[in-house]
CSV table of C-alpha atoms in Angstrom, one decimal:
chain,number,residue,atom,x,y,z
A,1,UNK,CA,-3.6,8.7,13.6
A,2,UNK,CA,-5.0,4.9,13.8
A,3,UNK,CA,-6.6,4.6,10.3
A,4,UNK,CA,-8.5,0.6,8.9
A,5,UNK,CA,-9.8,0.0,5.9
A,6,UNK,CA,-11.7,-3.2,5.2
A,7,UNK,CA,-12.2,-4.8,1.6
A,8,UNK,CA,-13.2,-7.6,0.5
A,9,UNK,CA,-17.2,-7.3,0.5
A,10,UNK,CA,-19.5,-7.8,-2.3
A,11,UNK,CA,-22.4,-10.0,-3.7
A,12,UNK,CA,-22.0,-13.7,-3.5
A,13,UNK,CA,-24.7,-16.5,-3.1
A,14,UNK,CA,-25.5,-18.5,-0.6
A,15,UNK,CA,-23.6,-21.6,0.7
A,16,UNK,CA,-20.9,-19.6,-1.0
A,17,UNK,CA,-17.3,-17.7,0.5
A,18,UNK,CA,-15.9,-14.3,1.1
A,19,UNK,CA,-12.3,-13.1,3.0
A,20,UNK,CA,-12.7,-9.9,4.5
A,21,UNK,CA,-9.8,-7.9,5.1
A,22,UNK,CA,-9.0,-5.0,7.7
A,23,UNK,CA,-5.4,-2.9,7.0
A,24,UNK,CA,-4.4,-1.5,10.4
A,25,UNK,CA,-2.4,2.2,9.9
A,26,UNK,CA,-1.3,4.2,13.0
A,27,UNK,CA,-0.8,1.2,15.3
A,28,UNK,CA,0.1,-2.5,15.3
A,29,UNK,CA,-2.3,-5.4,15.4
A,30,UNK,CA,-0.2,-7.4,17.6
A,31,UNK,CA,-0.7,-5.1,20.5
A,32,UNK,CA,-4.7,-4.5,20.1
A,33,UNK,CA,-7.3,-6.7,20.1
A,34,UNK,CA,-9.6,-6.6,16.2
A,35,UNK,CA,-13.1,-7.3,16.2
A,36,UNK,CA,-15.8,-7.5,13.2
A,37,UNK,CA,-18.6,-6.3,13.5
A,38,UNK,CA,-22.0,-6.3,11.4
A,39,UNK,CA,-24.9,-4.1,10.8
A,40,UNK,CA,-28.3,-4.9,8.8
A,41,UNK,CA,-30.5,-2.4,7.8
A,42,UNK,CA,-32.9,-1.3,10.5
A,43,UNK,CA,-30.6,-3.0,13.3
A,44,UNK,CA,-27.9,-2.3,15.8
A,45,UNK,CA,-24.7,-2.8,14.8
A,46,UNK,CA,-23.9,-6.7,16.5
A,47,UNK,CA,-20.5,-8.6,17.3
A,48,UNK,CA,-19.5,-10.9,15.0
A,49,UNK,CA,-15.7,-12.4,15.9
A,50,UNK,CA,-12.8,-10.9,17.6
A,51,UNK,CA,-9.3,-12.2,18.4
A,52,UNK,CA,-7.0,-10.8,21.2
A,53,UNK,CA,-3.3,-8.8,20.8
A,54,UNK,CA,-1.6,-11.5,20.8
A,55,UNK,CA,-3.9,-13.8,18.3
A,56,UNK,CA,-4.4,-16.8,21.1
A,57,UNK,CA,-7.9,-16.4,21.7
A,58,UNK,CA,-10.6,-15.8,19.5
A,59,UNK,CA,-14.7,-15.1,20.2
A,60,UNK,CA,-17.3,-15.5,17.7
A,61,UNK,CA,-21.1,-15.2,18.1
A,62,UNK,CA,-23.5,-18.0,18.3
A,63,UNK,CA,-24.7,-17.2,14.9
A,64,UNK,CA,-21.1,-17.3,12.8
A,65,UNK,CA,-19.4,-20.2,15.0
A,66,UNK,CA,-18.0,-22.9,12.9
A,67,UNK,CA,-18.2,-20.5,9.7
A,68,UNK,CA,-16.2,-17.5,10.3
A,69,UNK,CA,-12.9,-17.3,11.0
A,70,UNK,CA,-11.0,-14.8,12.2
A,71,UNK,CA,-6.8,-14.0,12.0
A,72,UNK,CA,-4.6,-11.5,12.0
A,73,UNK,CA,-0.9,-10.8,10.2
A,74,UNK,CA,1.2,-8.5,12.0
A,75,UNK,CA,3.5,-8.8,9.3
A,76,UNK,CA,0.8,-7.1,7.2
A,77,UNK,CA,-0.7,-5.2,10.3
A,78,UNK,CA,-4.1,-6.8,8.7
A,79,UNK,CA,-7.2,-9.0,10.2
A,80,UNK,CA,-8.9,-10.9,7.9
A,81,UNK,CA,-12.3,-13.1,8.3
A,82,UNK,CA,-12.8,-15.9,6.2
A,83,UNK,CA,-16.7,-16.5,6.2
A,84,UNK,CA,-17.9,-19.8,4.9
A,85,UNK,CA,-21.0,-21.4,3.8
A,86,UNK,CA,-22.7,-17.9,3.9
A,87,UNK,CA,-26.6,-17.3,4.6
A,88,UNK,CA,-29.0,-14.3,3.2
A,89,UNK,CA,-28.9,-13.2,7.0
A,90,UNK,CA,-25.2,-12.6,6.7
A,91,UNK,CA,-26.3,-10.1,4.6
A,92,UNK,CA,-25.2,-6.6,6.4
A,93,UNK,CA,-22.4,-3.8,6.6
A,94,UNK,CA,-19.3,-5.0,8.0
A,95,UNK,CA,-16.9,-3.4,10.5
A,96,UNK,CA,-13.6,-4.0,11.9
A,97,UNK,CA,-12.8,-2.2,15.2
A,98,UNK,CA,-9.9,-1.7,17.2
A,99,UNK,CA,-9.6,-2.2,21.1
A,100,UNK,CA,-9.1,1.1,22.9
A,101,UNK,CA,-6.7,-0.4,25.4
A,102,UNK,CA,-3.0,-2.7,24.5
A,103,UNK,CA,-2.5,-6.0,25.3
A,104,UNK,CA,-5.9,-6.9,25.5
A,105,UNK,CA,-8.5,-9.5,24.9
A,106,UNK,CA,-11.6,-10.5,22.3
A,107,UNK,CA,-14.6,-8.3,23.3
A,108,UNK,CA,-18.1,-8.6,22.0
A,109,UNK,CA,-18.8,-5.1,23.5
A,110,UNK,CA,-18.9,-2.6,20.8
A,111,UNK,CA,-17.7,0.3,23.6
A,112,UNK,CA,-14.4,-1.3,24.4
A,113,UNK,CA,-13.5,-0.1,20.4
A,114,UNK,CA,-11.8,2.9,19.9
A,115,UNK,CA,-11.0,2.4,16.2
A,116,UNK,CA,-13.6,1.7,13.0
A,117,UNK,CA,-13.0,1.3,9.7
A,118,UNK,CA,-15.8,2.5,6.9
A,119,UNK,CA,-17.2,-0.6,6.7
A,120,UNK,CA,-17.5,-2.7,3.6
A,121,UNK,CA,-21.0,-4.1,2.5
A,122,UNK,CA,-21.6,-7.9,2.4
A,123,UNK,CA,-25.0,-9.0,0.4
A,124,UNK,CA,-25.4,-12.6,0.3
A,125,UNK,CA,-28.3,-13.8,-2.1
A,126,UNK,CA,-30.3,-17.0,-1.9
């Protein structure tokens, strides 16, 4: 049974930093693409970064590029975003999903995910 658990969240200001982390149970991170995801109040739930099985190529949207980060550890089995130089708009519930299928690349398409964790709340004050 594929189980992730994200931590990390909480209440920071902005211009400030916060490391997400994503524990993988069930199956390895270095056969599945990870993806973060986000949801505000009121809104759909929206791609935020996602790195392939292998960790070579990464995606990130328009709105987190050149702020976010986003890694794995297979030794961990984890996925981690570092977000940096936060905004109140960053402000949301965040996800990490797993790709349905192996060996497989970053997807912004929330259907390709077979996987969620519970999500771990991010509030960024300004």
């Amino acid at each position: 049974q594929v189980q992730l658990v994200e931590s990390g969240g909480g209440l920071v200001q902005a211009g400030g930093s916060l490391r997400l982390s994503c524990a993988a149970s069930g199956r390895t991170v270095n056969r599945y693409a990870m993806g973060w995801f986000r949801q505000a109040p009121g809104k759909e739930r929206e791609f935020v970064a996602a790195v392939s099985y292998s960790g070579t190529y990464t995606d990130y949207s328009d709105s987190v590029k050149g702020r976010f980060t986003i890694s794995r550890d297979p030794a961990r089995n984890t996925v981690t975003l570092q977000m940096n130089s936060l905004k109140p708009e960053d402000t949301a519930v965040y996800y990490c999903g797993m790709r349905r299928d192996p060996n497989s690349g970053p997807s912004s398409i929330t259907s390709n995910y077979a996987y969620w964790g519970q999500g771990t709340q991010v509030t960024v004050s300004s």
